[in-house]
PDB file of C-alpha atoms in Angstrom:
ATOM      1  CA  MET A 107       0.000   0.000   0.000  1.00 48.00           C
ATOM      2  CA  ALA A 108       1.429   3.383  -0.998  1.00 51.00           C
ATOM      3  CA  ASP A 109       2.222   5.938   1.687  1.00 52.00           C
ATOM      4  CA  GLU A 110      -0.227   8.812   1.954  1.00 53.00           C
ATOM      5  CA  PRO A 111       1.205  11.995   0.445  1.00 54.00           C
ATOM      6  CA  PHE A 112       2.543  14.550   2.959  1.00 43.00           C
ATOM      7  CA  ASN A 113       0.128  17.447   3.221  1.00 47.00           C
ATOM      8  CA  VAL A 114       2.034  20.607   4.105  1.00 48.00           C
ATOM      9  CA  GLY A 115      -1.120  22.595   4.961  1.00 52.00           C
ATOM     10  CA  GLU A 116      -2.481  19.932   7.337  1.00 58.00           C
ATOM     11  CA  ALA A 117       0.869  19.566   9.060  1.00 51.00           C
ATOM     12  CA  LEU A 118       1.028  23.332   9.536  1.00 50.00           C
ATOM     13  CA  ASN A 119      -2.484  23.394  11.011  1.00 55.00           C
ATOM     14  CA  GLN A 120      -1.585  20.612  13.488  1.00 55.00           C
ATOM     15  CA  PHE A 121       1.539  22.499  14.510  1.00 50.00           C
ATOM     16  CA  MET A 122      -0.489  25.683  15.040  1.00 54.00           C
ATOM     17  CA  ASP A 123      -3.119  23.779  17.034  1.00 58.00           C
ATOM     18  CA  LYS A 124      -0.386  22.424  19.318  1.00 56.00           C
ATOM     19  CA  LYS A 125       1.135  25.845  19.639  1.00 59.00           C
ATOM     20  CA  HIS A 126      -2.308  27.294  20.498  1.00 64.00           C
ATOM     21  CA  LEU A 127      -2.860  24.474  23.016  1.00 63.00           C
ATOM     22  CA  HIS A 128       0.458  25.189  24.721  1.00 73.00           C
ATOM     23  CA  ALA A 129      -0.391  28.892  24.877  1.00 76.00           C
ATOM     24  CA  ARG A 130      -3.798  28.140  26.386  1.00 79.00           C
ATOM     25  CA  TYR A 131      -2.251  25.746  28.936  1.00 74.00           C
ATOM     26  CA  ALA A 132       0.304  28.371  29.902  1.00 78.00           C
ATOM     27  CA  ALA A 133      -2.497  30.925  30.389  1.00 81.00           C
ATOM     28  CA  ILE A 134      -4.435  28.489  32.584  1.00 81.00           C
ATOM     29  CA  GLN A 135      -1.317  27.755  34.598  1.00 82.00           C
ATOM     30  CA  LYS A 136      -0.740  31.454  35.206  1.00 84.00           C
ATOM     31  CA  GLU A 137      -4.370  31.900  36.293  1.00 84.00           C
ATOM     32  CA  VAL A 138      -4.085  29.004  38.729  1.00 84.00           C
ATOM     33  CA  PHE A 139      -0.689  30.017  40.101  1.00 86.00           C
ATOM     34  CA  ASP A 140      -1.909  33.593  40.667  1.00 87.00           C
ATOM     35  CA  GLN A 141      -4.810  32.444  42.862  1.00 88.00           C
ATOM     36  CA  PRO A 142      -4.061  33.962  46.332  1.00 90.00           C
ATOM     37  CA  ASP A 143      -4.423  30.715  48.318  1.00 91.00           C
ATOM     38  CA  ILE A 144      -2.249  28.811  45.864  1.00 88.00           C
ATOM     39  CA  LYS A 145       0.393  31.545  45.947  1.00 89.00           C
ATOM     40  CA  ALA A 146       0.343  31.352  49.747  1.00 91.00           C
ATOM     41  CA  PHE A 147       0.671  27.552  49.551  1.00 89.00           C
ATOM     42  CA  PHE A 148       3.723  27.890  47.296  1.00 88.00           C
ATOM     43  CA  GLN A 149       5.273  30.392  49.701  1.00 90.00           C
ATOM     44  CA  THR A 150       4.658  28.184  52.735  1.00 91.00           C
ATOM     45  CA  HIS A 151       6.183  25.115  51.068  1.00 90.00           C
ATOM     46  CA  LYS A 152       8.807  26.809  48.873  1.00 87.00           C
ATOM     47  CA  ASP A 153      11.608  24.663  50.298  1.00 88.00           C
ATOM     48  CA  GLU A 154       9.712  21.412  49.645  1.00 90.00           C
ATOM     49  CA  LEU A 155       8.199  22.013  46.205  1.00 86.00           C
ATOM     50  CA  SER A 156       9.937  21.405  42.897  1.00 88.00           C
ATOM     51  CA  ARG A 157       8.926  22.266  39.345  1.00 86.00           C
ATOM     52  CA  GLU A 158       8.495  18.556  38.598  1.00 88.00           C
ATOM     53  CA  LEU A 159       6.235  18.015  41.606  1.00 89.00           C
ATOM     54  CA  VAL A 160       4.066  21.053  40.770  1.00 86.00           C
ATOM     55  CA  ASN A 161       3.744  19.975  37.119  1.00 86.00           C
ATOM     56  CA  ARG A 162       2.920  16.414  38.115  1.00 90.00           C
ATOM     57  CA  ASP A 163       0.173  17.530  40.562  1.00 87.00           C
ATOM     58  CA  PHE A 164      -1.104  20.466  38.518  1.00 86.00           C
ATOM     59  CA  SER A 165      -4.489  18.731  38.121  1.00 88.00           C
ATOM     60  CA  VAL A 166      -4.931  18.930  41.929  1.00 87.00           C
ATOM     61  CA  LEU A 167      -4.119  22.634  41.915  1.00 88.00           C
ATOM     62  CA  TYR A 168      -6.531  23.171  39.037  1.00 86.00           C
ATOM     63  CA  GLU A 169      -9.288  21.289  40.908  1.00 88.00           C
ATOM     64  CA  TYR A 170      -8.719  23.493  43.957  1.00 87.00           C
ATOM     65  CA  TYR A 171      -8.750  26.621  41.779  1.00 86.00           C
ATOM     66  CA  THR A 172     -12.030  25.533  40.142  1.00 87.00           C
ATOM     67  CA  GLN A 173     -13.697  24.782  43.482  1.00 87.00           C
ATOM     68  CA  GLN A 174     -12.717  28.179  44.889  1.00 87.00           C
ATOM     69  CA  LYS A 175     -13.947  29.903  41.732  1.00 86.00           C
ATOM     70  CA  ASN A 176     -17.292  28.069  41.889  1.00 84.00           C
ATOM     71  CA  ALA A 177     -17.711  28.845  45.586  1.00 82.00           C
ATOM     72  CA  ALA A 178     -17.060  32.546  44.959  1.00 82.00           C
ATOM     73  CA  ALA A 179     -19.711  32.485  42.218  1.00 79.00           C
ATOM     74  CA  GLY A 180     -22.255  30.878  44.549  1.00 81.00           C
ATOM     75  CA  LYS A 181     -22.245  27.572  42.679  1.00 79.00           C
ATOM     76  CA  PRO A 182     -22.619  24.195  44.453  1.00 77.00           C
ATOM     77  CA  VAL A 183     -19.505  22.981  46.259  1.00 74.00           C
ATOM     78  CA  VAL A 184     -18.153  19.445  46.456  1.00 78.00           C
ATOM     79  CA  HIS A 185     -18.855  18.975  50.174  1.00 80.00           C
ATOM     80  CA  THR A 186     -21.482  21.277  51.655  1.00 80.00           C
ATOM     81  CA  GLY A 187     -20.285  22.795  54.915  1.00 81.00           C
ATOM     82  CA  TYR A 188     -16.636  22.045  54.198  1.00 83.00           C
ATOM     83  CA  LYS A 189     -13.926  24.037  52.462  1.00 86.00           C
ATOM     84  CA  PRO A 190     -11.014  22.652  50.413  1.00 87.00           C
ATOM     85  CA  VAL A 191      -7.526  23.235  51.778  1.00 89.00           C
ATOM     86  CA  LEU A 192      -4.255  22.465  50.001  1.00 91.00           C
ATOM     87  CA  ALA A 193      -1.759  20.263  51.832  1.00 92.00           C
ATOM     88  CA  LEU A 194       1.567  18.640  51.081  1.00 91.00           C
ATOM     89  CA  THR A 195       1.561  15.001  52.184  1.00 89.00           C
ATOM     90  CA  GLU A 196       4.281  12.470  51.435  1.00 88.00           C
ATOM     91  CA  ASN A 197       5.643  14.573  48.590  1.00 90.00           C
ATOM     92  CA  ARG A 198       2.226  14.949  46.969  1.00 92.00           C
ATOM     93  CA  ILE A 199      -0.102  17.942  46.715  1.00 91.00           C
ATOM     94  CA  VAL A 200      -3.530  16.945  47.992  1.00 91.00           C
ATOM     95  CA  ILE A 201      -6.838  18.587  48.869  1.00 89.00           C
ATOM     96  CA  VAL A 202      -8.223  18.053  52.347  1.00 89.00           C
ATOM     97  CA  TYR A 203     -11.658  19.208  53.441  1.00 85.00           C
ATOM     98  CA  GLN A 204     -12.123  21.138  56.662  1.00 84.00           C
ATOM     99  CA  PRO A 205     -15.322  22.518  58.244  1.00 82.00           C
ATOM    100  CA  ASP A 206     -16.150  26.036  57.082  1.00 80.00           C
ATOM    101  CA  GLU A 207     -17.006  28.867  59.490  1.00 82.00           C
ATOM    102  CA  ALA A 208     -20.750  28.154  59.405  1.00 81.00           C
ATOM    103  CA  THR A 209     -20.171  24.482  60.181  1.00 74.00           C
ATOM    104  CA  LEU A 210     -17.721  25.308  62.963  1.00 73.00           C
ATOM    105  CA  ALA A 211     -20.219  27.758  64.457  1.00 75.00           C
ATOM    106  CA  ALA A 212     -22.947  25.092  64.368  1.00 73.00           C
ATOM    107  CA  GLN A 213     -20.587  22.585  65.983  1.00 71.00           C
ATOM    108  CA  ARG A 214     -19.739  25.072  68.722  1.00 71.00           C
ATOM    109  CA  LEU A 215     -23.427  25.674  69.390  1.00 69.00           C
ATOM    110  CA  ARG A 216     -24.077  21.925  69.623  1.00 70.00           C
ATOM    111  CA  MET A 217     -21.135  21.517  71.980  1.00 70.00           C
ATOM    112  CA  GLN A 218     -22.364  24.398  74.136  1.00 67.00           C
ATOM    113  CA  ALA A 219     -25.889  22.972  74.169  1.00 66.00           C
ATOM    114  CA  ASN A 220     -24.489  19.650  75.392  1.00 74.00           C
ATOM    115  CA  LEU A 221     -22.622  21.424  78.181  1.00 84.00           C
ATOM    116  CA  VAL A 222     -25.794  23.103  79.484  1.00 85.00           C
ATOM    117  CA  GLN A 223     -27.992  20.400  80.971  1.00 88.00           C
ATOM    118  CA  SER A 224     -31.426  21.270  82.285  1.00 88.00           C
ATOM    119  CA  ILE A 225     -34.295  19.639  84.146  1.00 88.00           C
ATOM    120  CA  GLY A 226     -37.705  21.255  83.867  1.00 90.00           C
ATOM    121  CA  MET A 227     -36.267  24.580  82.685  1.00 90.00           C
ATOM    122  CA  PRO A 228     -37.981  26.892  80.141  1.00 88.00           C
ATOM    123  CA  LYS A 229     -36.710  26.811  76.567  1.00 86.00           C
ATOM    124  CA  LEU A 230     -35.809  30.510  76.736  1.00 84.00           C
ATOM    125  CA  ILE A 231     -32.602  29.693  78.604  1.00 86.00           C
ATOM    126  CA  GLU A 232     -31.155  28.320  75.348  1.00 86.00           C
ATOM    127  CA  ARG A 233     -31.226  31.859  73.930  1.00 87.00           C
ATOM    128  CA  ALA A 234     -30.259  33.727  77.105  1.00 90.00           C
ATOM    129  CA  ARG A 235     -27.085  35.796  76.819  1.00 90.00           C
ATOM    130  CA  LEU A 236     -25.284  38.089  79.245  1.00 89.00           C
ATOM    131  CA  ASP A 237     -25.522  40.775  76.566  1.00 87.00           C
ATOM    132  CA  ASP A 238     -29.237  40.878  77.390  1.00 84.00           C
ATOM    133  CA  PHE A 239     -28.201  42.485  80.678  1.00 81.00           C
ATOM    134  CA  SER A 240     -25.457  44.768  79.368  1.00 65.00           C
ATOM    135  CA  GLU A 241     -27.627  47.801  80.035  1.00 59.00           C
ATOM    136  CA  ALA A 242     -29.162  46.417  83.194  1.00 55.00           C
ATOM    137  CA  ASP A 243     -31.140  48.880  85.250  1.00 72.00           C
ATOM    138  CA  ALA A 244     -30.192  49.609  88.853  1.00 75.00           C
ATOM    139  CA  ASP A 245     -32.649  46.994  90.149  1.00 76.00           C
ATOM    140  CA  ARG A 246     -30.792  44.175  88.379  1.00 84.00           C
ATOM    141  CA  SER A 247     -27.253  45.526  88.209  1.00 88.00           C
ATOM    142  CA  ALA A 248     -26.073  44.023  91.522  1.00 90.00           C
ATOM    143  CA  ALA A 249     -27.010  40.484  90.462  1.00 93.00           C
ATOM    144  CA  PHE A 250     -25.626  41.009  86.944  1.00 93.00           C
ATOM    145  CA  THR A 251     -22.322  42.361  88.291  1.00 93.00           C
ATOM    146  CA  ALA A 252     -22.007  39.454  90.740  1.00 95.00           C
ATOM    147  CA  VAL A 253     -22.573  36.935  87.925  1.00 96.00           C
ATOM    148  CA  ILE A 254     -19.940  38.616  85.738  1.00 94.00           C
ATOM    149  CA  ALA A 255     -17.486  38.509  88.652  1.00 96.00           C
ATOM    150  CA  PHE A 256     -18.163  34.802  89.198  1.00 97.00           C
ATOM    151  CA  VAL A 257     -17.752  33.910  85.524  1.00 97.00           C
ATOM    152  CA  SER A 258     -14.458  35.793  85.280  1.00 96.00           C
ATOM    153  CA  ALA A 259     -13.078  34.291  88.489  1.00 97.00           C
ATOM    154  CA  TYR A 260     -14.137  30.742  87.645  1.00 97.00           C
ATOM    155  CA  ILE A 261     -12.663  30.865  84.139  1.00 95.00           C
ATOM    156  CA  ALA A 262      -9.412  32.248  85.553  1.00 95.00           C
ATOM    157  CA  ASN A 263      -9.126  29.562  88.232  1.00 95.00           C
ATOM    158  CA  PRO A 264     -11.669  26.714  87.944  1.00 94.00           C
ATOM    159  CA  LYS A 265      -9.940  24.564  90.595  1.00 92.00           C
ATOM    160  CA  GLN A 266     -10.414  27.150  93.336  1.00 95.00           C
ATOM    161  CA  TYR A 267     -13.705  27.241  95.221  1.00 95.00           C
ATOM    162  CA  HIS A 268     -15.996  30.053  94.093  1.00 97.00           C
ATOM    163  CA  ARG A 269     -19.103  30.757  96.113  1.00 97.00           C
ATOM    164  CA  GLY A 270     -22.365  30.890  94.202  1.00 98.00           C
ATOM    165  CA  LEU A 271     -25.294  33.285  94.462  1.00 98.00           C
ATOM    166  CA  TYR A 272     -28.748  33.185  95.996  1.00 98.00           C
ATOM    167  CA  ILE A 273     -30.781  35.574  93.834  1.00 97.00           C
ATOM    168  CA  HIS A 274     -34.228  36.367  95.121  1.00 97.00           C
ATOM    169  CA  GLY A 275     -37.013  38.700  94.078  1.00 93.00           C
ATOM    170  CA  SER A 276     -40.526  38.781  92.709  1.00 92.00           C
ATOM    171  CA  TYR A 277     -41.888  36.927  89.690  1.00 88.00           C
ATOM    172  CA  GLY A 278     -40.719  37.548  86.131  1.00 86.00           C
ATOM    173  CA  ILE A 279     -37.872  39.968  86.789  1.00 89.00           C
ATOM    174  CA  GLY A 280     -35.187  37.904  85.023  1.00 90.00           C
ATOM    175  CA  LYS A 281     -33.631  35.672  87.709  1.00 94.00           C
ATOM    176  CA  THR A 282     -33.904  32.499  85.635  1.00 94.00           C
ATOM    177  CA  HIS A 283     -32.888  34.336  82.464  1.00 94.00           C
ATOM    178  CA  LEU A 284     -29.728  35.572  84.170  1.00 95.00           C
ATOM    179  CA  MET A 285     -28.830  32.055  85.289  1.00 96.00           C
ATOM    180  CA  GLY A 286     -29.386  30.736  81.752  1.00 95.00           C
ATOM    181  CA  ALA A 287     -27.178  33.513  80.380  1.00 94.00           C
ATOM    182  CA  MET A 288     -24.461  32.625  82.868  1.00 96.00           C
ATOM    183  CA  ALA A 289     -24.675  28.944  81.910  1.00 95.00           C
ATOM    184  CA  ASN A 290     -24.353  29.733  78.206  1.00 93.00           C
ATOM    185  CA  GLU A 291     -21.407  32.038  78.835  1.00 93.00           C
ATOM    186  CA  LEU A 292     -19.585  29.325  80.778  1.00 95.00           C
ATOM    187  CA  ALA A 293     -20.441  26.733  78.116  1.00 92.00           C
ATOM    188  CA  GLN A 294     -18.631  28.872  75.546  1.00 89.00           C
ATOM    189  CA  GLU A 295     -15.519  28.264  77.644  1.00 90.00           C
ATOM    190  CA  GLY A 296     -16.155  24.521  77.744  1.00 89.00           C
ATOM    191  CA  ILE A 297     -17.513  24.563  81.313  1.00 92.00           C
ATOM    192  CA  PRO A 298     -20.577  22.371  81.991  1.00 93.00           C
ATOM    193  CA  VAL A 299     -23.520  23.765  83.970  1.00 95.00           C
ATOM    194  CA  THR A 300     -26.691  22.018  85.126  1.00 95.00           C
ATOM    195  CA  LEU A 301     -29.875  24.002  85.715  1.00 96.00           C
ATOM    196  CA  VAL A 302     -32.658  22.339  87.677  1.00 96.00           C
ATOM    197  CA  HIS A 303     -36.152  23.696  88.171  1.00 96.00           C
ATOM    198  CA  PHE A 304     -36.390  22.416  91.726  1.00 96.00           C
ATOM    199  CA  PRO A 305     -40.208  22.113  91.987  1.00 95.00           C
ATOM    200  CA  SER A 306     -40.209  19.929  88.843  1.00 94.00           C
ATOM    201  CA  PHE A 307     -37.291  17.902  90.177  1.00 93.00           C
ATOM    202  CA  ALA A 308     -39.151  17.321  93.468  1.00 93.00           C
ATOM    203  CA  VAL A 309     -42.144  15.992  91.519  1.00 92.00           C
ATOM    204  CA  GLU A 310     -39.847  13.686  89.526  1.00 90.00           C
ATOM    205  CA  MET A 311     -38.334  12.358  92.717  1.00 90.00           C
ATOM    206  CA  ARG A 312     -41.749  11.572  94.169  1.00 87.00           C
ATOM    207  CA  SER A 313     -42.779   9.860  90.928  1.00 86.00           C
ATOM    208  CA  ALA A 314     -39.634   7.717  91.016  1.00 82.00           C
ATOM    209  CA  ILE A 315     -40.739   6.102  94.271  1.00 78.00           C
ATOM    210  CA  GLY A 316     -42.110   2.637  93.543  1.00 74.00           C
ATOM    211  CA  SER A 317     -41.040   2.800  89.890  1.00 72.00           C
ATOM    212  CA  LYS A 318     -38.072   1.204  88.138  1.00 74.00           C
ATOM    213  CA  GLU A 319     -36.181   4.482  88.479  1.00 75.00           C
ATOM    214  CA  ASN A 320     -33.846   4.811  91.402  1.00 81.00           C
ATOM    215  CA  PRO A 321     -34.156   8.233  93.103  1.00 81.00           C
ATOM    216  CA  GLN A 322     -30.638   7.837  94.463  1.00 87.00           C
ATOM    217  CA  ASP A 323     -29.206   7.760  90.924  1.00 87.00           C
ATOM    218  CA  LYS A 324     -30.767  11.152  90.184  1.00 87.00           C
ATOM    219  CA  ILE A 325     -29.533  12.592  93.463  1.00 92.00           C
ATOM    220  CA  ASN A 326     -25.992  11.360  92.768  1.00 92.00           C
ATOM    221  CA  THR A 327     -26.021  12.893  89.305  1.00 90.00           C
ATOM    222  CA  ILE A 328     -27.250  16.291  90.447  1.00 93.00           C
ATOM    223  CA  LYS A 329     -25.062  16.590  93.517  1.00 95.00           C
ATOM    224  CA  GLN A 330     -21.819  15.950  91.612  1.00 95.00           C
ATOM    225  CA  VAL A 331     -22.147  18.344  88.648  1.00 95.00           C
ATOM    226  CA  PRO A 332     -19.409  21.022  88.459  1.00 95.00           C
ATOM    227  CA  ILE A 333     -21.787  24.001  88.597  1.00 96.00           C
ATOM    228  CA  LEU A 334     -25.403  23.662  89.716  1.00 97.00           C
ATOM    229  CA  VAL A 335     -28.307  26.101  89.523  1.00 98.00           C
ATOM    230  CA  LEU A 336     -31.390  25.282  91.609  1.00 98.00           C
ATOM    231  CA  ASP A 337     -34.129  27.432  90.140  1.00 97.00           C
ATOM    232  CA  ASP A 338     -37.305  28.584  91.899  1.00 96.00           C
ATOM    233  CA  ILE A 339     -36.451  26.985  95.220  1.00 96.00           C
ATOM    234  CA  GLY A 340     -39.278  27.509  97.671  1.00 94.00           C
ATOM    235  CA  ALA A 341     -41.996  26.956  95.060  1.00 92.00           C
ATOM    236  CA  GLU A 342     -41.989  23.179  95.593  1.00 91.00           C
ATOM    237  CA  SER A 343     -44.479  21.428  97.858  1.00 88.00           C
ATOM    238  CA  ILE A 344     -42.142  20.825 100.749  1.00 89.00           C
ATOM    239  CA  THR A 345     -42.036  17.611 102.744  1.00 90.00           C
ATOM    240  CA  ALA A 346     -39.529  16.438 105.288  1.00 91.00           C
ATOM    241  CA  TRP A 347     -38.291  13.856 102.756  1.00 92.00           C
ATOM    242  CA  ILE A 348     -37.698  16.466 100.015  1.00 93.00           C
ATOM    243  CA  ARG A 349     -36.085  18.864 102.486  1.00 93.00           C
ATOM    244  CA  ASP A 350     -33.828  16.428 104.349  1.00 94.00           C
ATOM    245  CA  ASP A 351     -33.212  13.428 102.085  1.00 93.00           C
ATOM    246  CA  ILE A 352     -33.158  15.145  98.719  1.00 94.00           C
ATOM    247  CA  LEU A 353     -32.171  18.800  99.002  1.00 96.00           C
ATOM    248  CA  GLY A 354     -30.195  18.302 102.221  1.00 96.00           C
ATOM    249  CA  VAL A 355     -28.148  15.460 100.747  1.00 96.00           C
ATOM    250  CA  ILE A 356     -27.392  17.397  97.556  1.00 96.00           C
ATOM    251  CA  LEU A 357     -26.314  20.526  99.417  1.00 97.00           C
ATOM    252  CA  GLU A 358     -24.275  18.637 102.012  1.00 97.00           C
ATOM    253  CA  TYR A 359     -22.247  16.964  99.267  1.00 97.00           C
ATOM    254  CA  ARG A 360     -21.714  20.216  97.420  1.00 97.00           C
ATOM    255  CA  MET A 361     -20.697  22.022 100.595  1.00 97.00           C
ATOM    256  CA  GLN A 362     -18.205  19.312 101.573  1.00 97.00           C
ATOM    257  CA  ASN A 363     -16.734  19.251  98.041  1.00 96.00           C
ATOM    258  CA  GLU A 364     -16.880  23.030  97.550  1.00 96.00           C
ATOM    259  CA  LEU A 365     -18.845  22.899  94.292  1.00 97.00           C
ATOM    260  CA  PRO A 366     -20.337  26.207  93.055  1.00 98.00           C
ATOM    261  CA  THR A 367     -24.084  26.286  93.608  1.00 98.00           C
ATOM    262  CA  PHE A 368     -26.655  28.926  92.646  1.00 98.00           C
ATOM    263  CA  PHE A 369     -30.244  29.457  93.708  1.00 98.00           C
ATOM    264  CA  THR A 370     -33.149  31.559  92.511  1.00 97.00           C
ATOM    265  CA  SER A 371     -36.212  32.125  94.660  1.00 97.00           C
ATOM    266  CA  ASN A 372     -39.138  34.400  95.365  1.00 96.00           C
ATOM    267  CA  PHE A 373     -38.183  34.135  99.049  1.00 96.00           C
ATOM    268  CA  SER A 374     -35.331  35.837 100.839  1.00 96.00           C
ATOM    269  CA  MET A 375     -33.116  33.442 102.796  1.00 97.00           C
ATOM    270  CA  ASN A 376     -34.870  34.308 106.045  1.00 96.00           C
ATOM    271  CA  GLN A 377     -38.295  33.803 104.467  1.00 95.00           C
ATOM    272  CA  LEU A 378     -37.207  30.495 102.929  1.00 95.00           C
ATOM    273  CA  GLU A 379     -36.182  29.245 106.371  1.00 94.00           C
ATOM    274  CA  THR A 380     -39.124  30.466 108.439  1.00 94.00           C
ATOM    275  CA  GLU A 381     -42.000  30.371 105.938  1.00 92.00           C
ATOM    276  CA  HIS A 382     -41.073  27.337 103.855  1.00 92.00           C
ATOM    277  CA  PHE A 383     -38.581  24.894 105.343  1.00 92.00           C
ATOM    278  CA  THR A 384     -39.634  25.045 109.000  1.00 92.00           C
ATOM    279  CA  VAL A 385     -43.171  23.656 108.724  1.00 87.00           C
ATOM    280  CA  THR A 386     -44.112  20.411 106.958  1.00 84.00           C
ATOM    281  CA  LYS A 387     -47.005  18.016 107.503  1.00 81.00           C
ATOM    282  CA  ASP A 388     -44.860  16.474 110.230  1.00 79.00           C
ATOM    283  CA  GLY A 389     -45.061  19.745 112.162  1.00 86.00           C
ATOM    284  CA  ALA A 390     -42.626  22.552 112.889  1.00 90.00           C
ATOM    285  CA  GLU A 391     -38.947  21.573 112.694  1.00 88.00           C
ATOM    286  CA  PRO A 392     -36.948  24.803 113.031  1.00 92.00           C
ATOM    287  CA  VAL A 393     -33.671  23.013 113.816  1.00 94.00           C
ATOM    288  CA  LYS A 394     -33.740  21.022 110.565  1.00 93.00           C
ATOM    289  CA  ALA A 395     -34.695  24.141 108.634  1.00 93.00           C
ATOM    290  CA  GLU A 396     -31.818  26.066 110.189  1.00 95.00           C
ATOM    291  CA  ARG A 397     -29.353  23.259 109.426  1.00 95.00           C
ATOM    292  CA  LEU A 398     -30.378  23.296 105.740  1.00 96.00           C
ATOM    293  CA  MET A 399     -30.108  27.077 105.562  1.00 96.00           C
ATOM    294  CA  GLN A 400     -26.588  26.920 106.980  1.00 97.00           C
ATOM    295  CA  ARG A 401     -25.615  24.893 103.926  1.00 97.00           C
ATOM    296  CA  ILE A 402     -27.294  27.338 101.550  1.00 97.00           C
ATOM    297  CA  ARG A 403     -25.615  30.320 103.237  1.00 97.00           C
ATOM    298  CA  TYR A 404     -22.239  28.609 102.971  1.00 97.00           C
ATOM    299  CA  LEU A 405     -22.730  27.872  99.291  1.00 98.00           C
ATOM    300  CA  ALA A 406     -24.216  31.175  98.132  1.00 98.00           C
ATOM    301  CA  LYS A 407     -24.175  34.897  98.708  1.00 98.00           C
ATOM    302  CA  GLU A 408     -27.636  36.464  98.956  1.00 98.00           C
ATOM    303  CA  ILE A 409     -28.510  39.151  96.419  1.00 97.00           C
ATOM    304  CA  GLN A 410     -31.889  40.779  95.910  1.00 95.00           C
ATOM    305  CA  MET A 411     -33.108  41.509  92.404  1.00 93.00           C
ATOM    306  CA  ALA A 412     -35.984  43.889  91.766  1.00 88.00           C
ATOM    307  CA  GLY A 413     -37.678  45.379  88.728  1.00 80.00           C
ATOM    308  CA  GLU A 414     -40.836  45.024  86.709  1.00 79.00           C
ATOM    309  CA  ASN A 415     -42.401  41.733  85.644  1.00 76.00           C
ATOM    310  CA  ARG A 416     -41.003  41.140  82.150  1.00 73.00           C
ATOM    311  CA  ARG A 417     -43.288  38.175  81.532  1.00 67.00           C
ATOM    312  CA  VAL A 418     -46.349  40.426  81.319  1.00 51.00           C
ATOM    313  CA  ILE A 419     -47.538  40.849  77.712  1.00 45.00           C
ATOM    314  CA  ASP A 420     -49.833  43.749  76.950  1.00 38.00           C
TER     315      ASP A 420
END
């Protein structure tokens, strides 16, 4: 079979196509290499990269460049919630995927939510922030200032004993909200806090009697938490068992182990002792009431909060 005749024009066109292809490739390379993150990657690894390595792994760099370009244009990304990052691993350029800022923020919120445990507490505490009190009026400023002081001191030295607060005042003035804000602030620092609506907890404890649940397990859990808030103490239906075998046991443990404990109440400390803890269906027991109050006074400093009822909706 005779050889096909050499076509000068076709050969010239092929040569020009190759030349055009090389020019286009060079332009793409320049575009990729000028991308800020890629330039920074080259600078960081300048002593480890060679021309051969960069040419060999250019497809990885081009993939990274394309993903960044698509993300900037609002187009779908490869892994939603994750951003590509260039890395040099075992003499190869690779793309690793790390959580983006939105994903990290969501993870932090989940972590914080896990650090704030609650029993019978209103959902509003999830949204409570100390910033809500940044312009606190005079009626609430003493409690707010004391909480700020505790948070700062505890973060600075968590192993030292820090006395809690007993915040009392009328309904709806923000006592529970302030405790929720404190808990969320501490959770941001990785510090767990447990908030317990004590009247609800007392009901749970009564319900556990005669059931498969062991009341002692709940008591052990509550008494050992690093920071405890007992909310609305004094609103529970008091019995000698709740006073002495539940609350007394929890507070005795926390006093002996110097664990920060907070209280909110509509009663002052004196009122809580004389009007609530002293008399049960078993009669008046002032000595037992006084013994319990000694524990509360050791664990917490009393602060009165005043102000208008913020729960009222016109």
